[in-house]
Short mmCIF file of C-alpha atoms in Angstrom, two decimals:
data_model
loop_
_atom_site.label_atom_id
_atom_site.label_comp_id
_atom_site.label_asym_id
_atom_site.label_seq_id
_atom_site.Cartn_x
_atom_site.Cartn_y
_atom_site.Cartn_z
CA MET A 1 136.59 44.86 89.69
CA ARG A 2 133.03 44.70 90.82
CA ARG A 3 131.85 45.67 94.05
CA THR A 4 129.95 41.95 96.12
CA LEU A 5 127.96 41.78 98.46
CA LEU A 6 127.61 37.30 100.44
CA GLY A 7 124.55 36.63 101.57
CA ILE A 8 124.64 34.22 103.91
CA ASP A 9 121.48 31.14 104.71
CA PRO A 10 123.55 29.44 107.82
CA GLY A 11 123.06 26.08 108.88
CA VAL A 12 124.28 22.71 107.50
CA LYS A 13 121.94 23.19 103.96
CA GLY A 14 122.65 26.61 103.42
CA CYS A 15 124.23 28.90 100.94
CA ILE A 16 126.30 31.59 100.52
CA ALA A 17 125.87 33.81 97.20
CA ILE A 18 128.07 37.02 96.09
CA CYS A 19 125.36 39.78 93.81
CA SER A 20 127.31 43.18 92.29
CA LEU A 21 125.59 46.12 93.02
CA ASP A 22 123.50 46.16 90.23
CA ASN A 23 121.63 43.26 91.14
CA ALA A 24 123.47 40.84 89.72
CA VAL A 25 123.97 37.11 90.93
CA ILE A 26 127.53 36.13 90.56
CA ARG A 27 128.51 32.51 91.60
CA CYS A 28 126.33 30.69 95.08
CA TRP A 29 127.94 27.82 96.49
CA ASP A 30 126.63 25.19 98.72
CA PHE A 31 127.60 25.56 102.14
CA PRO A 32 130.83 22.32 102.18
CA THR A 33 129.73 19.12 104.62
CA LEU A 34 130.64 15.79 105.43
CA THR A 35 129.47 13.29 106.51
CA TYR A 36 129.47 10.07 108.51
CA ARG A 37 127.21 7.27 110.90
CA ILE A 38 127.75 7.05 114.16
CA GLY A 39 126.78 2.90 114.52
CA ARG A 40 122.93 3.18 112.69
CA THR A 41 122.65 6.83 112.40
CA GLN A 42 124.39 9.12 109.99
CA LYS A 43 125.49 13.32 110.28
CA THR A 44 125.91 15.85 108.41
CA ARG A 45 128.09 18.52 110.12
CA LEU A 46 130.45 21.57 107.64
CA ASN A 47 133.10 20.55 106.45
CA LEU A 48 135.06 23.81 108.50
CA PRO A 49 138.50 23.65 106.78
CA ALA A 50 136.23 23.69 102.86
CA VAL A 51 133.94 26.69 105.07
CA PHE A 52 137.16 28.65 105.93
CA ASP A 53 138.82 27.98 102.01
CA LEU A 54 135.73 28.72 100.39
CA VAL A 55 135.56 32.24 102.51
CA LEU A 56 138.47 33.24 102.05
CA GLY A 57 138.78 32.87 98.67
CA ILE A 58 135.77 33.98 98.43
CA ALA A 59 137.70 37.41 99.95
CA ALA A 60 140.34 37.26 98.29
CA MET A 61 138.71 37.20 94.71
CA TRP A 62 135.75 39.73 95.20
CA SER A 63 136.48 41.70 98.52
CA PRO A 64 132.48 41.83 99.06
CA GLU A 65 132.30 45.02 101.06
CA LEU A 66 129.93 43.79 103.71
CA ALA A 67 128.22 40.48 104.16
CA VAL A 68 124.22 40.15 105.38
CA VAL A 69 123.78 36.33 107.76
CA GLU A 70 120.49 35.95 108.62
CA ASP A 71 120.35 35.78 112.12
CA VAL A 72 118.60 32.71 113.32
CA GLY A 73 118.38 30.79 116.36
CA GLY A 74 117.00 27.39 118.07
CA LEU A 75 113.40 26.75 117.74
CA PRO A 76 110.96 27.24 120.97
CA GLY A 77 111.21 22.71 122.78
CA GLN A 78 113.85 21.79 119.80
CA TYR A 79 115.58 19.34 121.00
CA ALA A 80 118.82 20.84 122.28
CA PRO A 81 121.13 18.80 121.30
CA ALA A 82 120.29 19.83 117.53
CA ALA A 83 120.18 23.01 119.07
CA PHE A 84 123.46 23.06 120.15
CA THR A 85 125.15 22.12 116.85
CA PHE A 86 123.07 24.37 114.11
CA GLY A 87 123.95 27.10 116.70
CA HIS A 88 127.85 25.89 116.41
CA THR A 89 127.65 25.22 112.59
CA THR A 90 126.32 29.51 112.34
CA GLY A 91 128.99 30.34 114.75
CA SER A 92 131.42 28.58 112.58
CA GLN A 93 130.53 29.78 109.12
CA THR A 94 130.23 34.07 110.92
CA MET A 95 134.14 32.52 112.27
CA ALA A 96 134.90 32.44 109.05
CA LEU A 97 133.95 35.92 107.52
CA VAL A 98 135.74 37.46 110.31
CA ALA A 99 139.07 35.42 109.74
CA ALA A 100 138.49 36.52 106.16
CA GLY A 101 137.66 39.62 107.29
CA ILE A 102 134.67 40.54 106.07
CA PRO A 103 131.83 43.25 107.58
CA PHE A 104 128.70 41.12 107.99
CA VAL A 105 125.38 41.93 109.39
CA LYS A 106 122.75 39.94 110.86
CA VAL A 107 119.03 40.31 110.55
CA THR A 108 116.43 38.92 111.41
CA PRO A 109 114.16 37.06 108.34
CA ALA A 110 111.47 38.48 110.02
CA VAL A 111 113.17 42.11 108.66
CA TRP A 112 114.74 41.29 105.55
CA LYS A 113 111.96 39.31 104.57
CA LYS A 114 109.20 42.37 105.24
CA ALA A 115 111.48 45.04 103.33
CA LEU A 116 111.57 42.38 100.48
CA GLY A 117 108.11 41.20 100.30
CA VAL A 118 108.93 37.93 101.18
CA PRO A 119 106.73 35.14 102.47
CA SER A 120 107.84 33.05 105.14
CA ASP A 121 107.55 29.95 102.69
CA LYS A 122 110.73 28.18 100.46
CA ASP A 123 109.28 28.17 97.59
CA GLY A 124 107.86 32.17 97.86
CA ALA A 125 111.84 32.91 98.68
CA ARG A 126 112.70 30.94 94.64
CA LEU A 127 109.77 33.03 93.31
CA ILE A 128 110.99 36.51 94.81
CA ALA A 129 114.29 35.85 94.15
CA GLY A 130 113.38 34.85 90.53
CA GLN A 131 111.84 37.63 89.91
CA LEU A 132 114.25 40.60 91.87
CA LEU A 133 117.16 38.82 90.24
CA PRO A 134 116.14 36.75 87.62
CA ASN A 135 119.89 36.34 86.13
CA GLY A 136 119.95 34.27 89.15
CA ARG A 137 116.79 31.96 88.63
CA ALA A 138 118.16 28.68 87.38
CA LEU A 139 120.43 28.64 90.23
CA TRP A 140 117.38 27.87 92.82
CA GLN A 141 115.06 25.65 90.55
CA ARG A 142 114.82 22.76 92.93
CA ALA A 143 112.77 23.18 94.77
CA LYS A 144 115.85 22.34 97.98
CA ASP A 145 117.85 25.00 96.21
CA ASP A 146 115.90 27.81 98.84
CA GLY A 147 118.26 28.34 100.62
CA ARG A 148 120.17 29.48 97.38
CA ALA A 149 117.79 32.08 96.48
CA GLU A 150 117.39 33.60 100.68
CA ALA A 151 120.70 33.83 100.47
CA ALA A 152 120.81 35.99 97.14
CA LEU A 153 117.65 37.87 99.16
CA LEU A 154 119.63 38.70 101.71
CA ALA A 155 123.17 40.78 99.21
CA LEU A 156 120.25 42.73 97.46
CA TYR A 157 118.81 43.33 101.63
CA GLY A 158 122.52 44.59 101.60
CA GLN A 159 123.24 46.23 98.30
CA ARG A 160 119.82 47.91 99.33
CA LEU A 161 120.65 49.04 102.99
CA LEU A 162 123.84 50.04 101.45
CA HIS A 163 122.68 52.60 100.05
CA GLY A 164 119.90 53.75 102.06
CA SER A 165 117.21 52.61 101.17
CA TYR A 166 115.79 52.12 104.59
CA HIS A 167 116.95 51.11 107.72
CA THR A 168 114.23 48.97 109.13
CA HIS A 169 115.71 47.65 111.95
CA ALA A 170 118.33 49.01 114.65
CA LYS A 171 121.27 46.55 114.50
CA GLU A 172 121.06 47.12 110.22
CA ALA A 173 121.86 50.99 110.80
CA GLU A 174 124.31 50.63 112.69
CA ALA A 175 126.14 48.31 110.80
CA HIS A 176 125.31 50.99 107.83
CA ALA A 177 126.81 53.60 110.19
CA ALA A 178 130.35 51.76 110.54
CA LEU A 179 130.71 51.04 107.26
CA SER A 180 129.89 54.61 106.39
#
């Protein structure tokens, strides 16, 4: 069986990417969502049962060694209900990993992007992902597919973390030690 890692760009518009340890992007999935209307407002939220089924299916089929999840939080001045919704979304995605038995580590955007030379803009992430993971380039051609590129790069960061290429943050070093 091929050894694999997951990268997760969290959020309603987030993505899961699975990559092999030889840097091949195997597949990307956008998180399944539901859209509904409350009055005049249209809301999009995670389809929690579908997220759970997706992560369980990935675990059963590929047995990933590690998931690398982008450690993001609310933005200063962000509307409180939006911050709560985002926290619920990311917590649900992390809980799916726990339920599926997939070990994970969280890494801040500043840490993984610096380690891989990824600029902060979304187009830059797609460009670097195409350079570092050329077999997946077709998966993030559209501007709106930046989450796919970031998820694949997070998996690449995990691959380098497992191989001891670098320990740029105490949390990641602890996670690596726990896996060894």
